Amino acid sequence: MRNPMPRAHDSPKQPTSPKVTQHKRQTSQPSVALTHNLDFANNHYITHYRLLKSGVRARGKALIADITHDHQIATLLQDARCEHNEIWVKDMLGDEFVVQFQVKDPNAQHTLLQRFVQGGTFVMYNPVKRTLAGGKTGIVVADKDLSSVTFLFGSVKSLMKLNEEMNTGQSLQCQQRNCTSPGSLTCELCKWNMYCTQDCVDANWRFMHEVQCTSFKTLRELNKNYNADPA
């Protein structure tokens, strides 16, 4: 389920307009590049399932995995009696494991449904491996864990490619298709994409940015943490 388009500061009566920030453009303004190219497969900030110790929360770590089977969780969660819905995911080392959602609060279920992306990527900060029914192990997401869980469009491989593109530097040109004007507005959600006018903001949101915005935001957070505390 896609997120609704955020509102712009200068268009309070248009809830379909993304929020943007106006910049004073300088002709000598350099491209903004991320400090390091985040290594998805092997770095101190992104962890892997086999590295998790049962019952011990991996604080300061992020677990990223492709969703392989979702068992129609988006449908099941709408039934408040279903409190143990599962998805199967596979991390970058090829380990496949279960993520069990023990979400009981109706408001928390609604939040999860808003974020869930079928066939996308599962991201959890500060994950913990637990023993589930039947003796198997997996990741448990309860109501209190929702703030640590994000779902992204696309696969881990596509995120890696997107991250490499981000590390080449921020484009200062309007990101709307076929527009060659310099950008002076920046999306406030991801703080990455730039546009020349509100019309281009709206058009690009509907065309592409709605499904990319959270990915840009998450990648910036991962890079920020990775760069701030090098191994």
PDB file of C-alpha atoms in Angstrom:
ATOM      1  CA  MET A   1       0.000   0.000   0.000  1.00  0.00           C
ATOM      2  CA  ARG A   2       1.510   3.301  -1.026  1.00  0.00           C
ATOM      3  CA  ASN A   3       1.859   6.228   1.339  1.00  0.00           C
ATOM      4  CA  PRO A   4      -0.246   9.311   0.649  1.00  0.00           C
ATOM      5  CA  MET A   5       1.565  12.228  -0.909  1.00  0.00           C
ATOM      6  CA  PRO A   6       2.692  14.756   1.746  1.00  0.00           C
ATOM      7  CA  ARG A   7       1.656  18.376   1.611  1.00  0.00           C
ATOM      8  CA  ALA A   8       3.807  21.327   0.586  1.00  0.00           C
ATOM      9  CA  HIS A   9       4.283  24.325   2.861  1.00  0.00           C
ATOM     10  CA  ASP A  10       2.990  26.735   0.249  1.00  0.00           C
ATOM     11  CA  SER A  11      -0.005  24.582  -0.719  1.00  0.00           C
ATOM     12  CA  PRO A  12      -1.898  23.733   2.500  1.00  0.00           C
ATOM     13  CA  LYS A  13      -5.107  23.145   0.566  1.00  0.00           C
ATOM     14  CA  GLN A  14      -3.509  20.585  -1.751  1.00  0.00           C
ATOM     15  CA  PRO A  15      -2.898  17.379   0.258  1.00  0.00           C
ATOM     16  CA  THR A  16      -1.537  15.655  -2.851  1.00  0.00           C
ATOM     17  CA  SER A  17       1.520  17.925  -3.033  1.00  0.00           C
ATOM     18  CA  PRO A  18       4.849  16.720  -1.550  1.00  0.00           C
ATOM     19  CA  LYS A  19       6.562  18.911   1.020  1.00  0.00           C
ATOM     20  CA  VAL A  20       9.595  20.689  -0.424  1.00  0.00           C
ATOM     21  CA  THR A  21      12.296  23.111   0.714  1.00  0.00           C
ATOM     22  CA  GLN A  22      13.240  26.206  -1.276  1.00  0.00           C
ATOM     23  CA  HIS A  23      16.962  26.801  -1.855  1.00  0.00           C
ATOM     24  CA  LYS A  24      18.868  29.857  -2.982  1.00  0.00           C
ATOM     25  CA  ARG A  25      20.778  28.511  -5.920  1.00  0.00           C
ATOM     26  CA  GLN A  26      24.466  29.305  -6.347  1.00  0.00           C
ATOM     27  CA  THR A  27      26.128  28.883  -9.718  1.00  0.00           C
ATOM     28  CA  SER A  28      29.195  27.332  -8.068  1.00  0.00           C
ATOM     29  CA  GLN A  29      27.258  24.941  -5.852  1.00  0.00           C
ATOM     30  CA  PRO A  30      28.987  21.507  -5.912  1.00  0.00           C
ATOM     31  CA  SER A  31      27.277  18.135  -6.031  1.00  0.00           C
ATOM     32  CA  VAL A  32      26.491  16.624  -2.648  1.00  0.00           C
ATOM     33  CA  ALA A  33      27.994  13.135  -2.364  1.00  0.00           C
ATOM     34  CA  LEU A  34      27.777  10.619   0.457  1.00  0.00           C
ATOM     35  CA  THR A  35      31.063  10.166   2.315  1.00  0.00           C
ATOM     36  CA  HIS A  36      31.421   6.442   1.691  1.00  0.00           C
ATOM     37  CA  ASN A  37      29.732   3.890  -0.515  1.00  0.00           C
ATOM     38  CA  LEU A  38      27.863   1.722   1.966  1.00  0.00           C
ATOM     39  CA  ASP A  39      28.961  -1.899   1.582  1.00  0.00           C
ATOM     40  CA  PHE A  40      25.738  -3.881   1.900  1.00  0.00           C
ATOM     41  CA  ALA A  41      27.459  -7.252   2.143  1.00  0.00           C
ATOM     42  CA  ASN A  42      30.172  -6.576   4.707  1.00  0.00           C
ATOM     43  CA  ASN A  43      30.255  -3.640   7.099  1.00  0.00           C
ATOM     44  CA  HIS A  44      29.851  -3.070  10.800  1.00  0.00           C
ATOM     45  CA  TYR A  45      26.426  -1.416  10.640  1.00  0.00           C
ATOM     46  CA  ILE A  46      24.452  -3.917   8.518  1.00  0.00           C
ATOM     47  CA  THR A  47      24.186  -7.285  10.231  1.00  0.00           C
ATOM     48  CA  HIS A  48      23.153 -10.724   8.956  1.00  0.00           C
ATOM     49  CA  TYR A  49      20.844 -13.339  10.399  1.00  0.00           C
ATOM     50  CA  ARG A  50      23.599 -15.885  11.097  1.00  0.00           C
ATOM     51  CA  LEU A  51      25.472 -13.289  13.152  1.00  0.00           C
ATOM     52  CA  LEU A  52      22.548 -12.666  15.514  1.00  0.00           C
ATOM     53  CA  LYS A  53      22.632 -14.323  18.934  1.00  0.00           C
ATOM     54  CA  SER A  54      19.336 -15.698  20.179  1.00  0.00           C
ATOM     55  CA  GLY A  55      17.712 -13.387  22.717  1.00  0.00           C
ATOM     56  CA  VAL A  56      20.344 -10.662  22.302  1.00  0.00           C
ATOM     57  CA  ARG A  57      19.260  -7.471  20.550  1.00  0.00           C
ATOM     58  CA  ALA A  58      21.781  -6.287  17.959  1.00  0.00           C
ATOM     59  CA  ARG A  59      21.800  -2.643  18.962  1.00  0.00           C
ATOM     60  CA  GLY A  60      23.091  -0.183  16.413  1.00  0.00           C
ATOM     61  CA  LYS A  61      22.647  -2.721  13.610  1.00  0.00           C
ATOM     62  CA  ALA A  62      20.289  -2.982  10.650  1.00  0.00           C
ATOM     63  CA  LEU A  63      19.011  -6.248   9.163  1.00  0.00           C
ATOM     64  CA  ILE A  64      18.099  -6.057   5.462  1.00  0.00           C
ATOM     65  CA  ALA A  65      16.489  -8.917   3.531  1.00  0.00           C
ATOM     66  CA  ASP A  66      14.386  -9.636   0.442  1.00  0.00           C
ATOM     67  CA  ILE A  67      10.803 -10.714   1.107  1.00  0.00           C
ATOM     68  CA  THR A  68      10.421 -14.134  -0.521  1.00  0.00           C
ATOM     69  CA  HIS A  69       6.996 -15.266   0.780  1.00  0.00           C
ATOM     70  CA  ASP A  70       4.471 -12.981   2.438  1.00  0.00           C
ATOM     71  CA  HIS A  71       1.534 -15.390   2.939  1.00  0.00           C
ATOM     72  CA  GLN A  72      -0.930 -12.599   2.155  1.00  0.00           C
ATOM     73  CA  ILE A  73      -0.109 -10.798   5.385  1.00  0.00           C
ATOM     74  CA  ALA A  74      -1.759  -7.636   4.102  1.00  0.00           C
ATOM     75  CA  THR A  75      -5.062  -9.508   4.030  1.00  0.00           C
ATOM     76  CA  LEU A  76      -4.600 -11.515   7.214  1.00  0.00           C
ATOM     77  CA  LEU A  77      -3.674  -8.532   9.355  1.00  0.00           C
ATOM     78  CA  GLN A  78      -7.064  -6.962   8.696  1.00  0.00           C
ATOM     79  CA  ASP A  79      -8.511  -9.723  10.887  1.00  0.00           C
ATOM     80  CA  ALA A  80      -7.745  -8.689  14.468  1.00  0.00           C
ATOM     81  CA  ARG A  81      -7.797 -12.355  15.512  1.00  0.00           C
ATOM     82  CA  CYS A  82      -4.673 -13.060  13.411  1.00  0.00           C
ATOM     83  CA  GLU A  83      -1.790 -12.153  15.689  1.00  0.00           C
ATOM     84  CA  HIS A  84       0.966 -14.414  14.369  1.00  0.00           C
ATOM     85  CA  ASN A  85       1.352 -13.642  10.688  1.00  0.00           C
ATOM     86  CA  GLU A  86       4.646 -14.500   9.057  1.00  0.00           C
ATOM     87  CA  ILE A  87       6.770 -13.559   6.104  1.00  0.00           C
ATOM     88  CA  TRP A  88       9.853 -15.368   4.855  1.00  0.00           C
ATOM     89  CA  VAL A  89      12.869 -13.306   3.943  1.00  0.00           C
ATOM     90  CA  LYS A  90      16.374 -13.950   2.608  1.00  0.00           C
ATOM     91  CA  ASP A  91      19.348 -11.834   3.614  1.00  0.00           C
ATOM     92  CA  MET A  92      22.414 -10.950   1.552  1.00  0.00           C
ATOM     93  CA  LEU A  93      24.302 -14.075   2.659  1.00  0.00           C
ATOM     94  CA  GLY A  94      21.497 -16.259   1.316  1.00  0.00           C
ATOM     95  CA  ASP A  95      20.062 -17.266   4.717  1.00  0.00           C
ATOM     96  CA  GLU A  96      16.275 -17.579   4.627  1.00  0.00           C
ATOM     97  CA  PHE A  97      14.359 -17.088   7.855  1.00  0.00           C
ATOM     98  CA  VAL A  98      10.932 -16.189   9.168  1.00  0.00           C
ATOM     99  CA  VAL A  99       9.737 -12.820  10.448  1.00  0.00           C
ATOM    100  CA  GLN A 100       6.728 -13.232  12.713  1.00  0.00           C
ATOM    101  CA  PHE A 101       4.400 -10.315  13.409  1.00  0.00           C
ATOM    102  CA  GLN A 102       2.841 -10.499  16.862  1.00  0.00           C
ATOM    103  CA  VAL A 103       0.901  -7.281  16.407  1.00  0.00           C
ATOM    104  CA  LYS A 104      -2.238  -7.069  18.532  1.00  0.00           C
ATOM    105  CA  ASP A 105      -3.103  -3.381  18.756  1.00  0.00           C
ATOM    106  CA  PRO A 106      -5.472  -2.331  15.912  1.00  0.00           C
ATOM    107  CA  ASN A 107      -3.654   0.984  15.465  1.00  0.00           C
ATOM    108  CA  ALA A 108      -0.320  -0.831  15.236  1.00  0.00           C
ATOM    109  CA  GLN A 109      -1.810  -3.229  12.681  1.00  0.00           C
ATOM    110  CA  HIS A 110      -2.971  -0.266  10.607  1.00  0.00           C
ATOM    111  CA  THR A 111       0.520   1.251  10.761  1.00  0.00           C
ATOM    112  CA  LEU A 112       2.042  -2.026   9.611  1.00  0.00           C
ATOM    113  CA  LEU A 113      -0.383  -2.288   6.705  1.00  0.00           C
ATOM    114  CA  GLN A 114       0.485   1.245   5.632  1.00  0.00           C
ATOM    115  CA  ARG A 115       4.177   0.351   5.488  1.00  0.00           C
ATOM    116  CA  PHE A 116       3.994  -3.181   4.119  1.00  0.00           C
ATOM    117  CA  VAL A 117       5.261  -3.756   0.576  1.00  0.00           C
ATOM    118  CA  GLN A 118       4.551  -7.169  -0.929  1.00  0.00           C
ATOM    119  CA  GLY A 119       7.612  -8.625  -2.616  1.00  0.00           C
ATOM    120  CA  GLY A 120       9.816  -5.756  -1.449  1.00  0.00           C
ATOM    121  CA  THR A 121      12.620  -5.447   1.093  1.00  0.00           C
ATOM    122  CA  PHE A 122      12.370  -5.858   4.872  1.00  0.00           C
ATOM    123  CA  VAL A 123      14.514  -3.580   7.030  1.00  0.00           C
ATOM    124  CA  MET A 124      14.690  -3.772  10.827  1.00  0.00           C
ATOM    125  CA  TYR A 125      16.891  -1.743  13.128  1.00  0.00           C
ATOM    126  CA  ASN A 126      18.193  -3.297  16.370  1.00  0.00           C
ATOM    127  CA  PRO A 127      16.897  -6.802  15.491  1.00  0.00           C
ATOM    128  CA  VAL A 128      16.792  -9.761  17.880  1.00  0.00           C
ATOM    129  CA  LYS A 129      16.601 -13.480  17.053  1.00  0.00           C
ATOM    130  CA  ARG A 130      14.054 -15.413  19.120  1.00  0.00           C
ATOM    131  CA  THR A 131      12.873 -18.983  19.502  1.00  0.00           C
ATOM    132  CA  LEU A 132       9.416 -19.464  17.965  1.00  0.00           C
ATOM    133  CA  ALA A 133       6.819 -22.182  18.338  1.00  0.00           C
ATOM    134  CA  GLY A 134       8.090 -25.593  17.292  1.00  0.00           C
ATOM    135  CA  GLY A 135      11.663 -24.792  18.227  1.00  0.00           C
ATOM    136  CA  LYS A 136      12.509 -22.791  15.089  1.00  0.00           C
ATOM    137  CA  THR A 137      14.150 -19.398  15.351  1.00  0.00           C
ATOM    138  CA  GLY A 138      13.246 -16.158  13.653  1.00  0.00           C
ATOM    139  CA  ILE A 139      12.646 -12.450  14.056  1.00  0.00           C
ATOM    140  CA  VAL A 140       9.634 -11.288  16.066  1.00  0.00           C
ATOM    141  CA  VAL A 141       8.014  -7.914  15.439  1.00  0.00           C
ATOM    142  CA  ALA A 142       5.653  -6.837  18.220  1.00  0.00           C
ATOM    143  CA  ASP A 143       3.715  -3.603  18.646  1.00  0.00           C
ATOM    144  CA  LYS A 144       6.670  -1.913  20.354  1.00  0.00           C
ATOM    145  CA  ASP A 145       8.998  -2.832  17.483  1.00  0.00           C
ATOM    146  CA  LEU A 146       7.071  -1.117  14.673  1.00  0.00           C
ATOM    147  CA  SER A 147       9.152   2.056  14.866  1.00  0.00           C
ATOM    148  CA  SER A 148      12.201  -0.082  14.004  1.00  0.00           C
ATOM    149  CA  VAL A 149      10.670  -1.727  10.918  1.00  0.00           C
ATOM    150  CA  THR A 150      10.579  -0.386   7.360  1.00  0.00           C
ATOM    151  CA  PHE A 151       9.474  -1.964   4.079  1.00  0.00           C
ATOM    152  CA  LEU A 152      10.986  -0.731   0.819  1.00  0.00           C
ATOM    153  CA  PHE A 153      10.011  -1.173  -2.811  1.00  0.00           C
ATOM    154  CA  GLY A 154      12.395  -3.297  -4.850  1.00  0.00           C
ATOM    155  CA  SER A 155      15.008  -5.887  -3.948  1.00  0.00           C
ATOM    156  CA  VAL A 156      18.224  -5.579  -1.953  1.00  0.00           C
ATOM    157  CA  LYS A 157      20.076  -5.687  -5.267  1.00  0.00           C
ATOM    158  CA  SER A 158      18.111  -2.703  -6.566  1.00  0.00           C
ATOM    159  CA  LEU A 159      18.825  -0.817  -3.328  1.00  0.00           C
ATOM    160  CA  MET A 160      22.526  -1.476  -3.766  1.00  0.00           C
ATOM    161  CA  LYS A 161      22.343  -0.032  -7.278  1.00  0.00           C
ATOM    162  CA  LEU A 162      20.391   2.977  -6.031  1.00  0.00           C
ATOM    163  CA  ASN A 163      22.957   3.509  -3.284  1.00  0.00           C
ATOM    164  CA  GLU A 164      25.785   3.499  -5.829  1.00  0.00           C
ATOM    165  CA  GLU A 165      23.931   6.131  -7.857  1.00  0.00           C
ATOM    166  CA  MET A 166      23.473   8.264  -4.739  1.00  0.00           C
ATOM    167  CA  ASN A 167      27.189   8.062  -4.000  1.00  0.00           C
ATOM    168  CA  THR A 168      28.044   9.594  -7.362  1.00  0.00           C
ATOM    169  CA  GLY A 169      26.615  12.838  -5.989  1.00  0.00           C
ATOM    170  CA  GLN A 170      23.292  14.570  -5.742  1.00  0.00           C
ATOM    171  CA  SER A 171      21.946  15.805  -9.055  1.00  0.00           C
ATOM    172  CA  LEU A 172      21.161  19.518  -8.936  1.00  0.00           C
ATOM    173  CA  GLN A 173      18.939  19.231 -11.997  1.00  0.00           C
ATOM    174  CA  CYS A 174      15.181  18.862 -11.789  1.00  0.00           C
ATOM    175  CA  GLN A 175      14.380  15.143 -11.486  1.00  0.00           C
ATOM    176  CA  GLN A 176      11.147  15.259 -13.440  1.00  0.00           C
ATOM    177  CA  ARG A 177      11.352  13.305 -16.692  1.00  0.00           C
ATOM    178  CA  ASN A 178      12.418  15.385 -19.716  1.00  0.00           C
ATOM    179  CA  CYS A 179      12.960  18.531 -17.614  1.00  0.00           C
ATOM    180  CA  THR A 180      16.383  20.180 -17.989  1.00  0.00           C
ATOM    181  CA  SER A 181      15.913  23.098 -15.585  1.00  0.00           C
ATOM    182  CA  PRO A 182      18.092  23.495 -12.472  1.00  0.00           C
ATOM    183  CA  GLY A 183      16.473  22.344  -9.239  1.00  0.00           C
ATOM    184  CA  SER A 184      15.670  24.765  -6.423  1.00  0.00           C
ATOM    185  CA  LEU A 185      13.185  22.653  -4.432  1.00  0.00           C
ATOM    186  CA  THR A 186      14.220  19.591  -2.417  1.00  0.00           C
ATOM    187  CA  CYS A 187      11.893  16.841  -1.203  1.00  0.00           C
ATOM    188  CA  GLU A 188      11.653  17.215   2.578  1.00  0.00           C
ATOM    189  CA  LEU A 189      11.037  13.510   3.125  1.00  0.00           C
ATOM    190  CA  CYS A 190      14.147  12.034   1.494  1.00  0.00           C
ATOM    191  CA  LYS A 191      16.156  15.294   1.271  1.00  0.00           C
ATOM    192  CA  TRP A 192      17.597  14.094  -2.020  1.00  0.00           C
ATOM    193  CA  ASN A 193      15.484  14.696  -5.115  1.00  0.00           C
ATOM    194  CA  MET A 194      15.471  18.256  -6.446  1.00  0.00           C
ATOM    195  CA  TYR A 195      12.899  19.999  -8.645  1.00  0.00           C
ATOM    196  CA  CYS A 196      12.434  23.345 -10.354  1.00  0.00           C
ATOM    197  CA  THR A 197       8.704  23.905  -9.729  1.00  0.00           C
ATOM    198  CA  GLN A 198       5.834  22.507  -7.680  1.00  0.00           C
ATOM    199  CA  ASP A 199       4.314  21.151 -10.897  1.00  0.00           C
ATOM    200  CA  CYS A 200       7.420  19.000 -11.447  1.00  0.00           C
ATOM    201  CA  VAL A 201       7.284  17.881  -7.813  1.00  0.00           C
ATOM    202  CA  ASP A 202       3.697  16.689  -8.238  1.00  0.00           C
ATOM    203  CA  ALA A 203       4.289  15.058 -11.612  1.00  0.00           C
ATOM    204  CA  ASN A 204       7.414  13.171 -10.513  1.00  0.00           C
ATOM    205  CA  TRP A 205       5.731  11.981  -7.307  1.00  0.00           C
ATOM    206  CA  ARG A 206       2.995  10.319  -9.324  1.00  0.00           C
ATOM    207  CA  PHE A 207       5.403   9.041 -11.972  1.00  0.00           C
ATOM    208  CA  MET A 208       8.154   7.563  -9.782  1.00  0.00           C
ATOM    209  CA  HIS A 209       9.166   9.294  -6.573  1.00  0.00           C
ATOM    210  CA  GLU A 210       6.267   8.020  -4.463  1.00  0.00           C
ATOM    211  CA  VAL A 211       7.770   4.511  -4.488  1.00  0.00           C
ATOM    212  CA  GLN A 212      11.406   5.681  -4.261  1.00  0.00           C
ATOM    213  CA  CYS A 213      11.170   8.324  -1.560  1.00  0.00           C
ATOM    214  CA  THR A 214      11.335   5.967   1.448  1.00  0.00           C
ATOM    215  CA  SER A 215      14.236   4.084  -0.149  1.00  0.00           C
ATOM    216  CA  PHE A 216      16.220   7.321  -0.561  1.00  0.00           C
ATOM    217  CA  LYS A 217      15.468   8.266   3.045  1.00  0.00           C
ATOM    218  CA  THR A 218      16.470   4.856   4.410  1.00  0.00           C
ATOM    219  CA  LEU A 219      19.693   4.743   2.394  1.00  0.00           C
ATOM    220  CA  ARG A 220      20.664   8.188   3.672  1.00  0.00           C
ATOM    221  CA  GLU A 221      20.079   7.000   7.251  1.00  0.00           C
ATOM    222  CA  LEU A 222      22.140   3.841   6.693  1.00  0.00           C
ATOM    223  CA  ASN A 223      24.991   5.821   5.141  1.00  0.00           C
ATOM    224  CA  LYS A 224      24.845   8.407   7.918  1.00  0.00           C
ATOM    225  CA  ASN A 225      25.188   5.762  10.600  1.00  0.00           C
ATOM    226  CA  TYR A 226      27.827   3.864   8.658  1.00  0.00           C
ATOM    227  CA  ASN A 227      29.904   6.993   8.109  1.00  0.00           C
ATOM    228  CA  ALA A 228      29.482   8.421  11.586  1.00  0.00           C
ATOM    229  CA  ASP A 229      31.012   5.435  13.392  1.00  0.00           C
ATOM    230  CA  PRO A 230      33.550   3.679  11.163  1.00  0.00           C
ATOM    231  CA  ALA A 231      34.750   0.230  12.171  1.00  0.00           C
TER     232      ALA A 231
END
